[in-house]
Amino acid sequence: MTANTLGKVAAVCSIVIIIGWGVYWGVQVKDTMCLLEASTAEEMPECMDDL
Amino acid sequence: MLNELLFKFATWLDGFQSSTNLHEALYAYGWVEGTHVLTLTLFLGMLLAIDLRLLGVAFKELPASTLIERLDRPMMIGFVVMLISGALLFYAIPVRSTQSIWFRVKVVFIIAAGVNALLIRNMTRASDMSWDNDPVPPKRIRVGAALSLGLWILVVASGRNMAYDWWDCHKEMPYFMYWAAGCVNEMAAFE
Amino acid sequence: MDIVFIFEWLDASWLSDLARTSAGLFSMVQAVHILSMIMLCGMLILGDLRMLNVVLTGVPSDVILQNTKKWIYIGLVGIILSGIYESSAIAMKLATNSFFWAKMAGLAMGIVFMLSVRSAVYSRAPEVIASTGPKSDAVDAWVVKLVALANLFIWFSVAANGRWIGFS
């Protein structure tokens, strides 16, 4: 594999990981925090609508 | 007497609203604790690299001074974060931490590791680093590095054990354990 | 693909009995897990920070990367073995824990990424980063740094998910 091709493949992989995994993980953390809030709050927090 | 002092100090800290807030808030304590554990990889990771070189087990192609001097900054950044997050964790639950035998043991090991680090530094300065390019440093340096790793392993293990209540004050223990952990109320009520 | 049966098997195993019986032994295994993380992630961080040109700049990168390899593998073995032991104690709870699965996904991604893209790109890093002498066929410096950031991010997520398992 030439350096040029490797560079392109590596860049695409890295960007997909940083953005893709970042968004997926971020949503998971947000939802869990929302569930935690809901379990301890008296009324349903607004974030429950987005779950 | 020291136990009384520490208990008074911890109880005083416990009285602050911010201490209770930090302990009882939904996420705050978790974030601080997570930071404390994850920053270990930076702080002790850099230290591991230095100690492995001083043991003559890794990075042998590099002068020891290169690793010591150049990894010092990231290591100390990690150490400062560990101190701050550790202090916050202590502040959130001051009484239980003060009366935790594992916390006391952890602090002793940290101090010992600090003293050991100072001794290694003095040894390296005294020797003018004549062994700097040797793949395997002199025995005294290697012993110091091994001690360093051993002590920090004990720090991590003690920190981990703090979560368990095996020797918490509310448990029935011999008087010596009450004294070692600083359970002042239980010591007074022992008879 | 239904792999819950692995967790059911683990849950009923002698390993699970041992893990649930002795709290002292369990805490020691937990300490091993944390120490393995320090070794694994510490050495990865050292390599990635070097390739970001943040630490040990000017020191030939292949020396750093070659030396961290062995300890990365030792840390990986330690973390997996201790992780299996810890998991056996709460196997069925983990089977339905989304952070556990996220951690495993991150771990798999991290291992594959480290062995493939990271390894290939770092070995072809340009002179300005690698300091190993002029190279004819090198990748761009920004690609090397992007790979370093991606690697740091994956492993950070693995560690963070590990802590989140405890909170969820």
CSV table of C-alpha atoms in Angstrom, one decimal:
chain,number,residue,atom,x,y,z
A,1,MET,CA,0.0,0.0,0.0
A,2,THR,CA,1.4,3.4,-0.9
A,3,ALA,CA,1.8,6.0,1.8
A,4,ASN,CA,-0.8,8.1,0.0
A,5,THR,CA,-3.4,5.4,0.1
A,6,LEU,CA,-2.6,4.4,3.7
A,7,GLY,CA,-2.9,8.1,4.7
A,8,LYS,CA,-6.4,8.3,3.1
A,9,VAL,CA,-7.6,5.0,4.7
A,10,ALA,CA,-6.2,6.0,8.1
A,11,ALA,CA,-7.7,9.5,8.0
A,12,VAL,CA,-11.1,8.1,7.1
A,13,CYS,CA,-11.0,5.4,9.8
A,14,SER,CA,-9.9,8.0,12.4
A,15,ILE,CA,-12.6,10.5,11.5
A,16,VAL,CA,-15.3,7.8,11.5
A,17,ILE,CA,-14.1,6.6,14.9
A,18,ILE,CA,-13.9,10.1,16.5
A,19,ILE,CA,-17.2,11.3,15.1
A,20,GLY,CA,-19.2,8.1,14.9
A,21,TRP,CA,-18.1,6.5,18.1
A,22,GLY,CA,-18.2,9.9,19.8
A,23,VAL,CA,-21.8,10.6,18.9
A,24,TYR,CA,-22.9,7.0,19.7
A,25,TRP,CA,-21.2,7.1,23.1
A,26,GLY,CA,-22.3,10.6,23.8
A,27,VAL,CA,-25.9,9.7,23.2
A,28,GLN,CA,-25.6,6.7,25.5
A,29,VAL,CA,-24.1,8.7,28.3
A,30,LYS,CA,-26.8,11.4,27.9
A,31,ASP,CA,-29.6,8.8,28.0
A,32,THR,CA,-28.1,7.2,31.1
A,33,MET,CA,-27.8,10.5,32.9
A,34,CYS,CA,-31.4,11.2,32.0
A,35,LEU,CA,-32.5,7.9,33.4
A,36,LEU,CA,-30.5,8.5,36.6
A,37,GLU,CA,-32.2,11.9,36.9
A,38,ALA,CA,-35.6,10.4,36.3
A,39,SER,CA,-35.1,7.7,39.0
A,40,THR,CA,-34.3,10.3,41.7
A,41,ALA,CA,-36.5,13.3,40.6
A,42,GLU,CA,-40.1,13.8,41.6
A,43,GLU,CA,-41.3,14.7,38.2
A,44,MET,CA,-40.2,13.4,34.8
A,45,PRO,CA,-37.3,15.5,33.5
A,46,GLU,CA,-37.6,17.0,30.0
A,47,CYS,CA,-34.9,14.8,28.6
A,48,MET,CA,-37.2,11.8,28.9
A,49,ASP,CA,-38.9,13.0,25.7
A,50,ASP,CA,-35.7,12.6,23.7
A,51,LEU,CA,-34.9,9.0,24.8
B,1,MET,CA,-4.5,12.5,70.5
B,2,LEU,CA,-3.8,12.6,66.7
B,3,ASN,CA,-6.9,10.6,66.2
B,4,GLU,CA,-9.0,13.1,68.1
B,5,LEU,CA,-7.5,16.0,66.0
B,6,LEU,CA,-8.1,14.2,62.7
B,7,PHE,CA,-11.7,13.4,63.7
B,8,LYS,CA,-12.3,17.0,64.7
B,9,PHE,CA,-10.9,18.2,61.4
B,10,ALA,CA,-12.9,15.7,59.4
B,11,THR,CA,-16.1,16.5,61.3
B,12,TRP,CA,-15.5,20.2,60.7
B,13,LEU,CA,-15.1,19.6,56.9
B,14,ASP,CA,-18.2,17.5,56.9
B,15,GLY,CA,-20.2,20.4,58.2
B,16,PHE,CA,-19.8,22.4,55.0
B,17,GLN,CA,-22.7,22.3,52.6
B,18,SER,CA,-20.4,21.9,49.6
B,19,SER,CA,-19.0,18.7,51.1
B,20,THR,CA,-22.5,17.2,51.3
B,21,ASN,CA,-23.4,18.5,47.8
B,22,LEU,CA,-20.3,16.9,46.3
B,23,HIS,CA,-21.1,13.6,48.0
B,24,GLU,CA,-24.8,13.5,47.2
B,25,ALA,CA,-25.0,15.2,43.8
B,26,LEU,CA,-26.0,12.9,41.0
B,27,TYR,CA,-22.9,13.0,38.9
B,28,ALA,CA,-20.3,15.2,40.6
B,29,TYR,CA,-18.7,12.6,42.8
B,30,GLY,CA,-18.7,10.1,39.8
B,31,TRP,CA,-16.9,12.6,37.6
B,32,VAL,CA,-14.3,13.4,40.2
B,33,GLU,CA,-13.7,9.7,41.0
B,34,GLY,CA,-13.6,8.8,37.3
B,35,THR,CA,-11.0,11.6,36.8
B,36,HIS,CA,-9.0,10.3,39.7
B,37,VAL,CA,-8.8,6.7,38.3
B,38,LEU,CA,-8.3,7.6,34.7
B,39,THR,CA,-5.5,10.2,35.4
B,40,LEU,CA,-3.6,7.3,37.0
B,41,THR,CA,-2.8,6.2,33.5
B,42,LEU,CA,-1.0,9.5,32.8
B,43,PHE,CA,0.7,9.8,36.2
B,44,LEU,CA,1.7,6.2,36.9
B,45,GLY,CA,2.1,5.5,33.2
B,46,MET,CA,4.9,8.0,32.8
B,47,LEU,CA,6.4,6.8,36.1
B,48,LEU,CA,6.3,3.3,34.9
B,49,ALA,CA,8.3,4.2,31.8
B,50,ILE,CA,10.9,5.9,34.0
B,51,ASP,CA,11.1,3.1,36.5
B,52,LEU,CA,11.4,0.5,33.7
B,53,ARG,CA,14.4,2.4,32.3
B,54,LEU,CA,15.9,2.7,35.8
B,55,LEU,CA,15.4,-1.1,36.2
B,56,GLY,CA,17.3,-1.6,32.9
B,57,VAL,CA,14.3,-3.5,31.5
B,58,ALA,CA,13.0,-1.1,28.8
B,59,PHE,CA,14.1,1.9,26.8
B,60,LYS,CA,17.7,0.8,27.2
B,61,GLU,CA,18.7,2.6,24.0
B,62,LEU,CA,17.9,6.0,25.5
B,63,PRO,CA,19.9,7.8,28.2
B,64,ALA,CA,18.1,7.4,31.5
B,65,SER,CA,18.3,11.2,32.0
B,66,THR,CA,16.3,11.7,28.8
B,67,LEU,CA,13.3,9.8,30.2
B,68,ILE,CA,13.6,11.3,33.7
B,69,GLU,CA,13.8,14.9,32.5
B,70,ARG,CA,11.5,14.7,29.5
B,71,LEU,CA,8.7,12.7,31.1
B,72,ASP,CA,8.8,14.7,34.3
B,73,ARG,CA,6.4,17.4,33.1
B,74,PRO,CA,3.5,15.1,32.0
B,75,MET,CA,4.0,13.0,35.1
B,76,MET,CA,3.7,16.0,37.4
B,77,ILE,CA,0.7,17.3,35.5
B,78,GLY,CA,-0.9,13.9,36.2
B,79,PHE,CA,0.2,14.1,39.8
B,80,VAL,CA,-1.4,17.5,40.4
B,81,VAL,CA,-4.7,16.3,38.9
B,82,MET,CA,-4.5,13.2,41.2
B,83,LEU,CA,-3.9,15.4,44.2
B,84,ILE,CA,-6.7,17.8,43.4
B,85,SER,CA,-9.2,15.0,42.6
B,86,GLY,CA,-8.1,13.1,45.6
B,87,ALA,CA,-8.5,16.1,47.9
B,88,LEU,CA,-12.0,16.6,46.5
B,89,LEU,CA,-12.9,12.9,47.1
B,90,PHE,CA,-11.6,13.3,50.7
B,91,TYR,CA,-13.6,16.5,51.1
B,92,ALA,CA,-16.8,14.8,49.9
B,93,ILE,CA,-16.7,12.1,52.5
B,94,PRO,CA,-14.2,13.4,55.1
B,95,VAL,CA,-15.2,11.4,58.2
B,96,ARG,CA,-15.3,7.9,56.6
B,97,SER,CA,-12.0,8.7,54.7
B,98,THR,CA,-10.2,9.8,57.9
B,99,GLN,CA,-11.4,6.7,59.7
B,100,SER,CA,-10.6,4.4,56.9
B,101,ILE,CA,-7.6,2.2,57.7
B,102,TRP,CA,-7.0,1.8,53.9
B,103,PHE,CA,-6.8,5.6,53.4
B,104,ARG,CA,-4.3,5.9,56.2
B,105,VAL,CA,-2.2,3.1,54.8
B,106,LYS,CA,-2.5,4.7,51.3
B,107,VAL,CA,-1.2,8.1,52.6
B,108,VAL,CA,1.7,6.4,54.4
B,109,PHE,CA,2.6,4.6,51.2
B,110,ILE,CA,2.4,7.8,49.1
B,111,ILE,CA,4.7,9.6,51.6
B,112,ALA,CA,7.1,6.6,51.4
B,113,ALA,CA,7.0,6.8,47.6
B,114,GLY,CA,7.8,10.5,47.7
B,115,VAL,CA,10.7,9.9,50.1
B,116,ASN,CA,11.9,7.1,47.8
B,117,ALA,CA,11.7,9.4,44.8
B,118,LEU,CA,13.8,12.1,46.6
B,119,LEU,CA,16.4,9.5,47.5
B,120,ILE,CA,16.6,8.3,43.9
B,121,ARG,CA,17.0,11.9,42.8
B,122,ASN,CA,19.8,12.5,45.3
B,123,MET,CA,21.5,9.3,44.2
B,124,THR,CA,21.4,10.3,40.5
B,125,ARG,CA,22.8,13.8,41.3
B,126,ALA,CA,25.6,12.4,43.5
B,127,SER,CA,26.7,10.0,40.8
B,128,ASP,CA,26.8,12.7,38.1
B,129,MET,CA,24.8,10.2,36.0
B,130,SER,CA,28.0,8.4,34.9
B,131,TRP,CA,25.8,5.4,34.2
B,132,ASP,CA,23.4,7.4,32.1
B,133,ASN,CA,24.0,5.5,28.9
B,134,ASP,CA,24.4,2.1,30.5
B,135,PRO,CA,21.5,-0.2,29.5
B,136,VAL,CA,21.4,-1.4,33.1
B,137,PRO,CA,21.9,1.2,35.9
B,138,PRO,CA,23.8,0.5,39.1
B,139,LYS,CA,22.1,-1.7,41.7
B,140,ARG,CA,21.1,1.1,44.1
B,141,ILE,CA,19.2,2.8,41.3
B,142,ARG,CA,17.5,-0.4,40.4
B,143,VAL,CA,16.5,-1.1,44.0
B,144,GLY,CA,15.0,2.4,44.2
B,145,ALA,CA,13.1,1.9,41.0
B,146,ALA,CA,11.7,-1.5,42.2
B,147,LEU,CA,10.7,0.1,45.5
B,148,SER,CA,9.0,2.9,43.6
B,149,LEU,CA,6.9,0.5,41.6
B,150,GLY,CA,6.2,-1.6,44.6
B,151,LEU,CA,5.1,1.3,46.7
B,152,TRP,CA,2.8,2.8,44.0
B,153,ILE,CA,1.2,-0.7,43.5
B,154,LEU,CA,0.4,-0.7,47.2
B,155,VAL,CA,-1.0,2.8,46.9
B,156,VAL,CA,-3.4,1.7,44.1
B,157,ALA,CA,-4.4,-1.4,46.0
B,158,SER,CA,-5.0,0.5,49.2
B,159,GLY,CA,-7.1,3.0,47.3
B,160,ARG,CA,-9.1,0.2,45.8
B,161,ASN,CA,-9.7,-1.4,49.2
B,162,MET,CA,-11.2,1.9,50.6
B,163,ALA,CA,-14.5,0.9,49.0
B,164,TYR,CA,-14.8,-2.1,51.2
B,165,ASP,CA,-16.2,-1.9,54.7
B,166,TRP,CA,-14.3,-4.8,56.2
B,167,TRP,CA,-12.7,-2.6,58.9
B,168,ASP,CA,-15.1,0.3,59.1
B,169,CYS,CA,-15.8,1.8,62.5
B,170,HIS,CA,-19.2,0.3,62.8
B,171,LYS,CA,-17.8,-3.2,62.6
B,172,GLU,CA,-16.8,-5.1,65.7
B,173,MET,CA,-13.0,-5.1,65.9
B,174,PRO,CA,-10.2,-5.4,68.4
B,175,TYR,CA,-9.3,-2.2,70.2
B,176,PHE,CA,-6.0,-2.0,68.2
B,177,MET,CA,-8.0,-1.7,65.0
B,178,TYR,CA,-10.2,1.0,66.4
B,179,TRP,CA,-7.1,2.9,67.3
B,180,ALA,CA,-5.3,2.3,64.0
B,181,ALA,CA,-8.4,3.5,62.1
B,182,GLY,CA,-9.0,6.4,64.4
B,183,CYS,CA,-12.5,5.3,65.5
B,184,VAL,CA,-12.6,7.7,68.5
B,185,ASN,CA,-16.2,7.1,69.5
B,186,GLU,CA,-15.8,3.4,69.4
B,187,MET,CA,-12.5,3.6,71.4
B,188,ALA,CA,-14.3,5.6,74.1
B,189,ALA,CA,-17.2,3.2,74.2
B,190,PHE,CA,-15.0,0.1,74.3
B,191,GLU,CA,-15.4,-0.7,77.9
C,1,MET,CA,-26.3,-13.7,17.4
C,2,ASP,CA,-27.3,-14.7,20.8
C,3,ILE,CA,-24.2,-14.8,23.1
C,4,VAL,CA,-26.1,-14.6,26.4
C,5,PHE,CA,-25.4,-18.3,26.8
C,6,ILE,CA,-21.7,-17.4,27.4
C,7,PHE,CA,-22.8,-15.2,30.4
C,8,GLU,CA,-25.1,-17.9,31.6
C,9,TRP,CA,-22.3,-20.4,31.5
C,10,LEU,CA,-19.9,-18.0,33.3
C,11,ASP,CA,-22.6,-17.2,35.9
C,12,ALA,CA,-22.9,-20.9,36.8
C,13,SER,CA,-19.2,-21.6,36.7
C,14,TRP,CA,-16.7,-22.4,39.5
C,15,LEU,CA,-14.9,-19.1,38.6
C,16,SER,CA,-18.1,-17.2,39.5
C,17,ASP,CA,-18.4,-19.1,42.8
C,18,LEU,CA,-14.8,-18.2,43.7
C,19,ALA,CA,-15.2,-14.6,42.6
C,20,ARG,CA,-18.3,-14.2,44.7
C,21,THR,CA,-17.0,-15.9,47.8
C,22,SER,CA,-13.7,-14.2,48.6
C,23,ALA,CA,-14.0,-10.4,48.7
C,24,GLY,CA,-10.3,-10.1,49.5
C,25,LEU,CA,-9.3,-12.0,46.4
C,26,PHE,CA,-11.8,-10.0,44.3
C,27,SER,CA,-10.4,-6.7,45.4
C,28,MET,CA,-6.8,-7.9,44.6
C,29,VAL,CA,-8.0,-8.9,41.1
C,30,GLN,CA,-9.6,-5.4,40.8
C,31,ALA,CA,-6.3,-3.9,41.7
C,32,VAL,CA,-4.6,-6.0,39.0
C,33,HIS,CA,-7.2,-4.8,36.6
C,34,ILE,CA,-6.4,-1.1,37.4
C,35,LEU,CA,-2.6,-1.7,37.3
C,36,SER,CA,-3.0,-3.5,34.0
C,37,MET,CA,-4.9,-0.5,32.7
C,38,ILE,CA,-2.1,1.8,33.9
C,39,MET,CA,0.4,-0.3,32.0
C,40,LEU,CA,-1.7,-0.8,28.8
C,41,CYS,CA,-3.0,2.8,28.6
C,42,GLY,CA,0.1,4.4,30.0
C,43,MET,CA,2.3,2.9,27.3
C,44,LEU,CA,-0.3,3.7,24.6
C,45,ILE,CA,-0.5,7.3,25.8
C,46,LEU,CA,3.3,7.5,25.7
C,47,GLY,CA,3.4,6.4,22.1
C,48,ASP,CA,0.5,8.6,21.1
C,49,LEU,CA,1.8,11.7,22.8
C,50,ARG,CA,5.1,11.1,21.1
C,51,MET,CA,3.5,10.9,17.7
C,52,LEU,CA,1.5,14.1,18.5
C,53,ASN,CA,5.0,15.6,19.1
C,54,VAL,CA,4.1,16.5,22.6
C,55,VAL,CA,6.5,14.5,24.7
C,56,LEU,CA,10.0,13.2,24.0
C,57,THR,CA,10.2,15.3,20.8
C,58,GLY,CA,13.3,14.6,18.8
C,59,VAL,CA,13.7,11.2,20.3
C,60,PRO,CA,13.4,8.6,17.4
C,61,SER,CA,9.8,7.4,17.5
C,62,ASP,CA,10.6,3.9,16.6
C,63,VAL,CA,12.6,3.5,19.8
C,64,ILE,CA,9.6,4.6,21.9
C,65,LEU,CA,7.1,2.5,20.0
C,66,GLN,CA,9.2,-0.6,19.9
C,67,ASN,CA,9.8,-0.4,23.7
C,68,THR,CA,6.2,0.2,24.6
C,69,LYS,CA,5.0,-2.8,22.5
C,70,LYS,CA,5.9,-5.6,25.0
C,71,TRP,CA,4.3,-3.8,28.0
C,72,ILE,CA,1.2,-3.0,25.9
C,73,TYR,CA,0.7,-6.8,25.3
C,74,ILE,CA,1.5,-7.7,29.0
C,75,GLY,CA,-1.1,-5.0,30.1
C,76,LEU,CA,-3.6,-6.3,27.6
C,77,VAL,CA,-3.3,-9.9,28.9
C,78,GLY,CA,-3.5,-8.8,32.5
C,79,ILE,CA,-6.6,-6.6,31.8
C,80,ILE,CA,-8.4,-9.3,29.9
C,81,LEU,CA,-7.7,-12.1,32.5
C,82,SER,CA,-8.6,-9.9,35.4
C,83,GLY,CA,-11.7,-8.6,33.5
C,84,ILE,CA,-13.0,-12.1,32.9
C,85,TYR,CA,-12.6,-12.9,36.6
C,86,GLU,CA,-14.4,-9.7,37.7
C,87,SER,CA,-17.2,-10.3,35.1
C,88,SER,CA,-17.9,-13.8,36.3
C,89,ALA,CA,-19.1,-12.5,39.6
C,90,ILE,CA,-21.8,-10.4,38.0
C,91,ALA,CA,-22.1,-12.1,34.6
C,92,MET,CA,-25.9,-11.9,34.1
C,93,LYS,CA,-26.0,-8.2,35.2
C,94,LEU,CA,-23.3,-7.4,32.7
C,95,ALA,CA,-25.1,-9.2,29.9
C,96,THR,CA,-27.8,-6.5,29.9
C,97,ASN,CA,-25.6,-3.5,30.8
C,98,SER,CA,-25.2,-1.2,27.8
C,99,PHE,CA,-21.9,0.3,29.2
C,100,PHE,CA,-20.4,-3.1,29.4
C,101,TRP,CA,-21.2,-3.7,25.8
C,102,ALA,CA,-19.9,-0.3,24.8
C,103,LYS,CA,-16.7,-1.0,26.7
C,104,MET,CA,-16.3,-4.4,24.9
C,105,ALA,CA,-17.0,-2.7,21.5
C,106,GLY,CA,-14.4,0.0,22.4
C,107,LEU,CA,-11.9,-2.7,23.5
C,108,ALA,CA,-12.3,-4.6,20.2
C,109,MET,CA,-12.1,-1.5,18.2
C,110,GLY,CA,-9.0,-0.4,20.2
C,111,ILE,CA,-7.2,-3.6,19.7
C,112,VAL,CA,-7.9,-3.8,15.9
C,113,PHE,CA,-7.1,-0.1,15.4
C,114,MET,CA,-3.9,-0.4,17.4
C,115,LEU,CA,-2.6,-3.5,15.5
C,116,SER,CA,-3.6,-2.3,12.0
C,117,VAL,CA,-4.0,1.4,11.3
C,118,ARG,CA,-2.0,2.8,14.2
C,119,SER,CA,0.9,0.4,13.7
C,120,ALA,CA,1.0,1.0,9.9
C,121,VAL,CA,0.8,4.8,10.1
C,122,TYR,CA,3.3,5.2,12.9
C,123,SER,CA,5.9,3.1,11.0
C,124,ARG,CA,5.5,5.4,8.1
C,125,ALA,CA,5.5,8.7,10.0
C,126,PRO,CA,7.4,11.6,8.3
C,127,GLU,CA,10.7,12.8,9.5
C,128,VAL,CA,9.3,15.9,11.2
C,129,ILE,CA,7.4,13.7,13.7
C,130,ALA,CA,9.4,10.4,13.7
C,131,SER,CA,13.0,11.9,13.9
C,132,THR,CA,14.3,8.7,12.4
C,133,GLY,CA,16.0,10.1,9.3
C,134,PRO,CA,14.5,11.1,5.9
C,135,LYS,CA,11.8,8.8,4.5
C,136,SER,CA,10.8,8.5,0.9
C,137,ASP,CA,7.3,7.2,1.3
C,138,ALA,CA,5.8,8.8,4.4
C,139,VAL,CA,2.2,9.7,5.3
C,140,ASP,CA,1.3,13.2,6.1
C,141,ALA,CA,2.0,14.6,9.6
C,142,TRP,CA,-1.7,15.5,10.1
C,143,VAL,CA,-2.8,11.9,9.5
C,144,VAL,CA,-0.3,10.7,12.1
C,145,LYS,CA,-1.7,13.1,14.6
C,146,LEU,CA,-5.3,12.2,13.7
C,147,VAL,CA,-4.6,8.6,14.2
C,148,ALA,CA,-3.0,9.4,17.6
C,149,LEU,CA,-6.1,11.3,18.7
C,150,ALA,CA,-8.4,8.5,17.5
C,151,ASN,CA,-6.4,6.0,19.5
C,152,LEU,CA,-6.4,8.1,22.6
C,153,PHE,CA,-10.2,8.6,22.2
C,154,ILE,CA,-11.0,4.9,21.8
C,155,TRP,CA,-9.0,3.9,24.9
C,156,PHE,CA,-10.3,6.8,26.9
C,157,SER,CA,-13.8,5.6,26.1
C,158,VAL,CA,-12.9,2.0,27.2
C,159,ALA,CA,-11.7,3.2,30.6
C,160,ALA,CA,-14.5,5.7,31.1
C,161,ASN,CA,-17.1,3.0,30.2
C,162,GLY,CA,-15.4,0.8,32.8
C,163,ARG,CA,-16.1,3.4,35.4
C,164,TRP,CA,-19.7,4.0,34.1
C,165,ILE,CA,-20.5,0.3,34.6
C,166,GLY,CA,-20.1,0.9,38.3
C,167,PHE,CA,-22.5,3.8,38.2
C,168,SER,CA,-25.3,2.3,36.0
